[in-house]
JSON list of C-alpha atoms in Angstrom, two decimals:
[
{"chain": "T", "resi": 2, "resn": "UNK", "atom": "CA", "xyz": [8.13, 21.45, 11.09]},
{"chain": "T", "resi": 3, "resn": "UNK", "atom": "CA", "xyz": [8.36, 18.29, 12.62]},
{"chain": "T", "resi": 4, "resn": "UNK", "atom": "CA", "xyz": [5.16, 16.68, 14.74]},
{"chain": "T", "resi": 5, "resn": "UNK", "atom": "CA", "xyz": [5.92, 14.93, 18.31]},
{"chain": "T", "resi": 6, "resn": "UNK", "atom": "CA", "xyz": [2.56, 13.47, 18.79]},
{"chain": "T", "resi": 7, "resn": "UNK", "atom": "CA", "xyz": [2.84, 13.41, 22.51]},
{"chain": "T", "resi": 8, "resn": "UNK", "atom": "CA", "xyz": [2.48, 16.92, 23.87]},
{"chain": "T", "resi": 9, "resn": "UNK", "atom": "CA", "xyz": [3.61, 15.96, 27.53]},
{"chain": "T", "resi": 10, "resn": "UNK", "atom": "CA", "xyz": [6.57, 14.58, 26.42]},
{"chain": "T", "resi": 11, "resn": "UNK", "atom": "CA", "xyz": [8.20, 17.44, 25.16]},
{"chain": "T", "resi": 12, "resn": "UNK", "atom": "CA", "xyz": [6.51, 19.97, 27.72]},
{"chain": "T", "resi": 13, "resn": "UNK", "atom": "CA", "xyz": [7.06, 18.53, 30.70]},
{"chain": "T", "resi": 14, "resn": "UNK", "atom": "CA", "xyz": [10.71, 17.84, 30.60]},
{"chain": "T", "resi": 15, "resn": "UNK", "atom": "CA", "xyz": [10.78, 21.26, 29.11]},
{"chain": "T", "resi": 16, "resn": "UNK", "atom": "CA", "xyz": [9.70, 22.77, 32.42]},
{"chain": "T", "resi": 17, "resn": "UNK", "atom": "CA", "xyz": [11.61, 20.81, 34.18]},
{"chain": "T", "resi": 18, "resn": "UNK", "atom": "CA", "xyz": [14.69, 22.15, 32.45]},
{"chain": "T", "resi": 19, "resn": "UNK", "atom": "CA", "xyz": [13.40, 25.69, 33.01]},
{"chain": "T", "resi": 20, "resn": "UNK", "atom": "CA", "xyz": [12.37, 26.40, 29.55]},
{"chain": "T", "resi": 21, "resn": "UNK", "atom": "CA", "xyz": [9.30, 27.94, 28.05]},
{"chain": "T", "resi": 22, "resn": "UNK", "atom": "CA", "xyz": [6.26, 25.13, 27.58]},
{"chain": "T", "resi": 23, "resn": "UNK", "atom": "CA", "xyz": [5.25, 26.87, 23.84]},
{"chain": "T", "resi": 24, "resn": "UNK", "atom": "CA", "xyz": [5.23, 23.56, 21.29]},
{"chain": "T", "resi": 25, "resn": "UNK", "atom": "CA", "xyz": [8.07, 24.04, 19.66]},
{"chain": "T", "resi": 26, "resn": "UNK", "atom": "CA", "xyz": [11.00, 22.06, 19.76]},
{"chain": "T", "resi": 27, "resn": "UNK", "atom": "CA", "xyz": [14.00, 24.63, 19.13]},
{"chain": "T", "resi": 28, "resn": "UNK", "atom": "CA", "xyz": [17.84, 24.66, 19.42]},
{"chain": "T", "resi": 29, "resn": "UNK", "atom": "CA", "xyz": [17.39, 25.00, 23.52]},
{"chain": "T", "resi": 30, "resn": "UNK", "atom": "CA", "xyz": [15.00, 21.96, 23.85]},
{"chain": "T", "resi": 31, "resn": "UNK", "atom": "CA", "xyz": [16.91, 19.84, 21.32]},
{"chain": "T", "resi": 32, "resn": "UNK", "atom": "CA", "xyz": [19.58, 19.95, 22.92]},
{"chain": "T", "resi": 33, "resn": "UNK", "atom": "CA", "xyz": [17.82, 19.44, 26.73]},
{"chain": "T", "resi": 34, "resn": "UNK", "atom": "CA", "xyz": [16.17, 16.53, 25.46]},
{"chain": "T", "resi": 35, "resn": "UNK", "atom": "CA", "xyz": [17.82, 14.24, 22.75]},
{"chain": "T", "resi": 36, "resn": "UNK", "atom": "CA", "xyz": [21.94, 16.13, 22.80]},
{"chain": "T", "resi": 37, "resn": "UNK", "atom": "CA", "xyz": [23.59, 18.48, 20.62]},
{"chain": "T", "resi": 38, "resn": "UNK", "atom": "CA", "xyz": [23.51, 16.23, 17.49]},
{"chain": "T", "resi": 39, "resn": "UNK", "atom": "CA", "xyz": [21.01, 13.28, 17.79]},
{"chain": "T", "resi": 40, "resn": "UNK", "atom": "CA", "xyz": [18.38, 15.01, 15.25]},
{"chain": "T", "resi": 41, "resn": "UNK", "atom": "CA", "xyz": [18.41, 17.93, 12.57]},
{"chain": "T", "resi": 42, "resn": "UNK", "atom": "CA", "xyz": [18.58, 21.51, 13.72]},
{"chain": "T", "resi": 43, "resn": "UNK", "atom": "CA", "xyz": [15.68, 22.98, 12.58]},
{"chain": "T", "resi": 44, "resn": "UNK", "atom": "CA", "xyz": [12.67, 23.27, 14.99]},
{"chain": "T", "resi": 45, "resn": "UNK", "atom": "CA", "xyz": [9.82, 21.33, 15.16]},
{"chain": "T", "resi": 46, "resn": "UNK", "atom": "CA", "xyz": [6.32, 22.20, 16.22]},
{"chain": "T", "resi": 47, "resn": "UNK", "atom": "CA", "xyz": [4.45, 19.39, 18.32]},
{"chain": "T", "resi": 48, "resn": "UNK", "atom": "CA", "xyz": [1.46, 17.77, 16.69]},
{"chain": "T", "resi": 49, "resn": "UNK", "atom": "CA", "xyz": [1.77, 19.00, 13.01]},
{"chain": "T", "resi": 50, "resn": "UNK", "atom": "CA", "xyz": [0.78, 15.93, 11.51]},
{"chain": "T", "resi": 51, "resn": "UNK", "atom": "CA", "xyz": [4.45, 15.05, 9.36]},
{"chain": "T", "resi": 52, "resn": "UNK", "atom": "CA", "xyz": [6.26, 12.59, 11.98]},
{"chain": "T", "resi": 53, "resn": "UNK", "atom": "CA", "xyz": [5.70, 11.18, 15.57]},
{"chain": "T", "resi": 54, "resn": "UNK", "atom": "CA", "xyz": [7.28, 9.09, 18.26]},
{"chain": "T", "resi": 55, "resn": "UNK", "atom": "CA", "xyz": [9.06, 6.26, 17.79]},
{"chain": "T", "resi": 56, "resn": "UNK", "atom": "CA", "xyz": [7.70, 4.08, 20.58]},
{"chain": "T", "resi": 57, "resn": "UNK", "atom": "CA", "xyz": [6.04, 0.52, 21.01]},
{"chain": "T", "resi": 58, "resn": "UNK", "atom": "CA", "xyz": [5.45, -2.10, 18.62]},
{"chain": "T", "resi": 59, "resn": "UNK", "atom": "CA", "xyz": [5.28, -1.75, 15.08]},
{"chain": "T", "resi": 60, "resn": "UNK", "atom": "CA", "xyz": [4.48, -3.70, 12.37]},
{"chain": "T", "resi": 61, "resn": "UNK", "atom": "CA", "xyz": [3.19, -4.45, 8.41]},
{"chain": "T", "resi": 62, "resn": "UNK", "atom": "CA", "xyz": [0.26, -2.76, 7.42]},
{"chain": "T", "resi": 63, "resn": "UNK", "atom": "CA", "xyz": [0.42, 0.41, 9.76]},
{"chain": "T", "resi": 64, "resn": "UNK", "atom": "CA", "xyz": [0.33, 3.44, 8.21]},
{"chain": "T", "resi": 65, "resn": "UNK", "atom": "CA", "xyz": [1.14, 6.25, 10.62]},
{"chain": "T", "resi": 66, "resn": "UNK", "atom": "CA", "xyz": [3.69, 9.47, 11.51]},
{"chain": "T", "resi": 67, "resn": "UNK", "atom": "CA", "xyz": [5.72, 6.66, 13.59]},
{"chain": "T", "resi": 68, "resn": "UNK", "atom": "CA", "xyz": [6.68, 4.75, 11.16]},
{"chain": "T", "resi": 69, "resn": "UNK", "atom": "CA", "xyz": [7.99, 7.86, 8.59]},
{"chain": "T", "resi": 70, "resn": "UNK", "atom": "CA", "xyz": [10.09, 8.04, 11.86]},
{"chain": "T", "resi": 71, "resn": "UNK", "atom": "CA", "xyz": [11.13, 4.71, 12.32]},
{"chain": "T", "resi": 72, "resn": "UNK", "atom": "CA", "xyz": [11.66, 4.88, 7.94]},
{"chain": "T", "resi": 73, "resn": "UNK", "atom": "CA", "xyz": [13.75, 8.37, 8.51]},
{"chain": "T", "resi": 74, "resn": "UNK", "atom": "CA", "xyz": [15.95, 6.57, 11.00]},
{"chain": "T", "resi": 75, "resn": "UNK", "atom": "CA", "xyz": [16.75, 3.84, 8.60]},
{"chain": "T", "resi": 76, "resn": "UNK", "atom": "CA", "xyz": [17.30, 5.95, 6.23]},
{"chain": "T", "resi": 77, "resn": "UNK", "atom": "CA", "xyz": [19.80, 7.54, 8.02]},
{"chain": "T", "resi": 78, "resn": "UNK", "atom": "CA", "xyz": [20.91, 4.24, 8.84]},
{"chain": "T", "resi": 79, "resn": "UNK", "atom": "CA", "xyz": [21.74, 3.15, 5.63]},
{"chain": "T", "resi": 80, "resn": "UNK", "atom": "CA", "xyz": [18.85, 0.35, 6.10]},
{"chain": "T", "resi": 81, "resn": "UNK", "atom": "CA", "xyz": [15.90, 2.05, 4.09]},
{"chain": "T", "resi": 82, "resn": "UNK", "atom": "CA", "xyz": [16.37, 3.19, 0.37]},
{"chain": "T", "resi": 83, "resn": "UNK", "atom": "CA", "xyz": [12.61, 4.25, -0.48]},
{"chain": "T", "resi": 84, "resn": "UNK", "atom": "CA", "xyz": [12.79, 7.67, -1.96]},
{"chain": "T", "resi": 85, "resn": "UNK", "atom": "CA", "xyz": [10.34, 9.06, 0.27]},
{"chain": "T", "resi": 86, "resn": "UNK", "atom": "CA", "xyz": [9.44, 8.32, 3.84]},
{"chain": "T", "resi": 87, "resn": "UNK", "atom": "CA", "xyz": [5.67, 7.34, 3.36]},
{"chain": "T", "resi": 88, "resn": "UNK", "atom": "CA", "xyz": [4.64, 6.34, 6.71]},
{"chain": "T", "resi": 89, "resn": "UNK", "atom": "CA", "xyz": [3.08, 3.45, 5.50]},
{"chain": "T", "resi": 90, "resn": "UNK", "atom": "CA", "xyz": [4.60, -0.13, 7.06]},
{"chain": "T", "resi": 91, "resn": "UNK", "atom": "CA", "xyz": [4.78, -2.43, 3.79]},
{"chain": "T", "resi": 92, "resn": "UNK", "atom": "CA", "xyz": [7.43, -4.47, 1.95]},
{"chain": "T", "resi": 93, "resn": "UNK", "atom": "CA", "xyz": [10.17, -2.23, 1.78]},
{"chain": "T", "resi": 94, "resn": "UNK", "atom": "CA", "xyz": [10.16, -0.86, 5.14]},
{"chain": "T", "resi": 95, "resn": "UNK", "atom": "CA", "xyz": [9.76, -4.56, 6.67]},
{"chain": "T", "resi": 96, "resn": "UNK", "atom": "CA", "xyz": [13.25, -5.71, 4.35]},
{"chain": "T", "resi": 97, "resn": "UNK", "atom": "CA", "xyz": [14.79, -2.56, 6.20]},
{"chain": "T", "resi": 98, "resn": "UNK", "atom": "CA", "xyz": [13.84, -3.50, 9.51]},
{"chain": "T", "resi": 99, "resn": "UNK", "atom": "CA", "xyz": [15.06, -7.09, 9.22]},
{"chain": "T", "resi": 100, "resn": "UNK", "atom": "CA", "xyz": [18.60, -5.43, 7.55]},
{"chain": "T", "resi": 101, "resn": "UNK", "atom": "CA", "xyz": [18.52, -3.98, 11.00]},
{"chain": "T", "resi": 102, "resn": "UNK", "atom": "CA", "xyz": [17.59, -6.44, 12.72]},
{"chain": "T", "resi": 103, "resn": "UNK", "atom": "CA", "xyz": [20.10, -8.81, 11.43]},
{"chain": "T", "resi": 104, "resn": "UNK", "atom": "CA", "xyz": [22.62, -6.58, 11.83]},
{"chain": "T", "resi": 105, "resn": "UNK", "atom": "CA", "xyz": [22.24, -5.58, 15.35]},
{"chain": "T", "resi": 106, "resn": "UNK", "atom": "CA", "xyz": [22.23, -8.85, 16.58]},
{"chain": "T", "resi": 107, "resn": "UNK", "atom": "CA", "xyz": [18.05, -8.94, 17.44]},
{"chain": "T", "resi": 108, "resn": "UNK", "atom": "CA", "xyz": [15.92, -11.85, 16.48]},
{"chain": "T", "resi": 109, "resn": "UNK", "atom": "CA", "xyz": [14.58, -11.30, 12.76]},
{"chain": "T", "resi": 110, "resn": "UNK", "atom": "CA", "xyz": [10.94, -10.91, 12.93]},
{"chain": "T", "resi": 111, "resn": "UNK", "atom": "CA", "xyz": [10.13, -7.89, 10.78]},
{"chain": "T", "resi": 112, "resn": "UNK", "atom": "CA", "xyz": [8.73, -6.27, 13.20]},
{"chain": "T", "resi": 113, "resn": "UNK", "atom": "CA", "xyz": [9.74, -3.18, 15.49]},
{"chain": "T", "resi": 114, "resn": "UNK", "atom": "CA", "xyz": [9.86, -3.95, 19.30]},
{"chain": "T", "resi": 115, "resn": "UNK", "atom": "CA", "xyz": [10.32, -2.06, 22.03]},
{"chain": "T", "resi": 116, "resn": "UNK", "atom": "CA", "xyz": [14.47, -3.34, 21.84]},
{"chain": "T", "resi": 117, "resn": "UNK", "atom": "CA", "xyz": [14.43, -1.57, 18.51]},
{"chain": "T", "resi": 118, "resn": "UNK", "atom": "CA", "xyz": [12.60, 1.47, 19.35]},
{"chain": "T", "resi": 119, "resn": "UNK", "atom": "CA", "xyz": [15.38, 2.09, 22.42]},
{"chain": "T", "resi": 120, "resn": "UNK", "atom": "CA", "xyz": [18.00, 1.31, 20.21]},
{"chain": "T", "resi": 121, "resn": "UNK", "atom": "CA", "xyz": [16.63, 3.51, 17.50]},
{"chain": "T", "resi": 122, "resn": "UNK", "atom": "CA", "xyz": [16.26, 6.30, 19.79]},
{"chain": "T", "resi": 123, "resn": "UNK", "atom": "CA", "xyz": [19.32, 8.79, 19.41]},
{"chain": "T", "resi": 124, "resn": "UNK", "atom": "CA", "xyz": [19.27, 8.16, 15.45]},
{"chain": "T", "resi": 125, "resn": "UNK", "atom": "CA", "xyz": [18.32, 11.53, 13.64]},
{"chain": "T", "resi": 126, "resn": "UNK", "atom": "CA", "xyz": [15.66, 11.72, 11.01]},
{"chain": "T", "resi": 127, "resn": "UNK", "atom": "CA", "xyz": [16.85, 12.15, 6.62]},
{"chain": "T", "resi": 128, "resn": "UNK", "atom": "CA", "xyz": [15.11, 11.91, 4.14]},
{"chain": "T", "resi": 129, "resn": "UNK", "atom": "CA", "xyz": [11.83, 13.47, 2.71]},
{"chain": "T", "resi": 130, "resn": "UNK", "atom": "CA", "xyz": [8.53, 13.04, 4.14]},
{"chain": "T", "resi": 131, "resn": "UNK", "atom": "CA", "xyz": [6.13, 11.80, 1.44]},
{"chain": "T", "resi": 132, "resn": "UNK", "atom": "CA", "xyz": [2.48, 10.68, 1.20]},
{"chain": "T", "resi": 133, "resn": "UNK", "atom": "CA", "xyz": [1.70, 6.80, 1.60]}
]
């Protein structure tokens, strides 16, 4: 299952949309919130502890479900090559992010901003979720 970290922003779009406020993010809410293709097709369940919501700044040395995101993204990417995504901000997740970085035309600084995080947004998750 996959963890969305902030509760309200799954549910409340999900009533707005008519649809049944119960955690879980299935077919019907993956597709009201994020498209038909933007992430896998399982469902998820919200705050289950594996990955979270990209959003804000991050940087080195955090260790945290939002950065196995922002890793999973990169991986899909082509950007992050680890073979797990750890959640843990180090070395090899900062050489990914400046990869990005320098390819997308944003100022190399090795750290996520909230540019990145936007433009990281519709990106679906790969890879395996492993332990830091």
């Amino acid at each position: 299952m996959q963890a969305f970290h902030n509760w309200a922003w799954i549910e409340n779009p999900k009533r707005s949309r008519g649809l049944t406020a119960d955690g879980v993010v299935g077919p019907k809410t993956r597709s009201a919130l994020f498209g038909s293709n933007s992430i896998p097709s399982r469902s998820y369940r919200v705050n289950s502890g594996r990955y979270g919501i990209l959003s804000g700044s991050i940087g080195m040395g955090e260790t945290s479900a939002r950065v196995a995101t922002l890793q999973a993204k990169l991986r899909t990417l082509g950007y992050f090559n680890s073979r797990t995504n750890t959640g843990y901000y180090g070395p090899l997740t900062r050489n990914a992010v400046l990869r990005y970085q320098a390819a997308n035309g944003l100022p190399r600084t090795g750290t996520v901003s909230q540019e990145m995080t936007r433009m990281l947004r519709g990106v679906g998750l790969s890879g395996t979720r492993g332990k830091p």
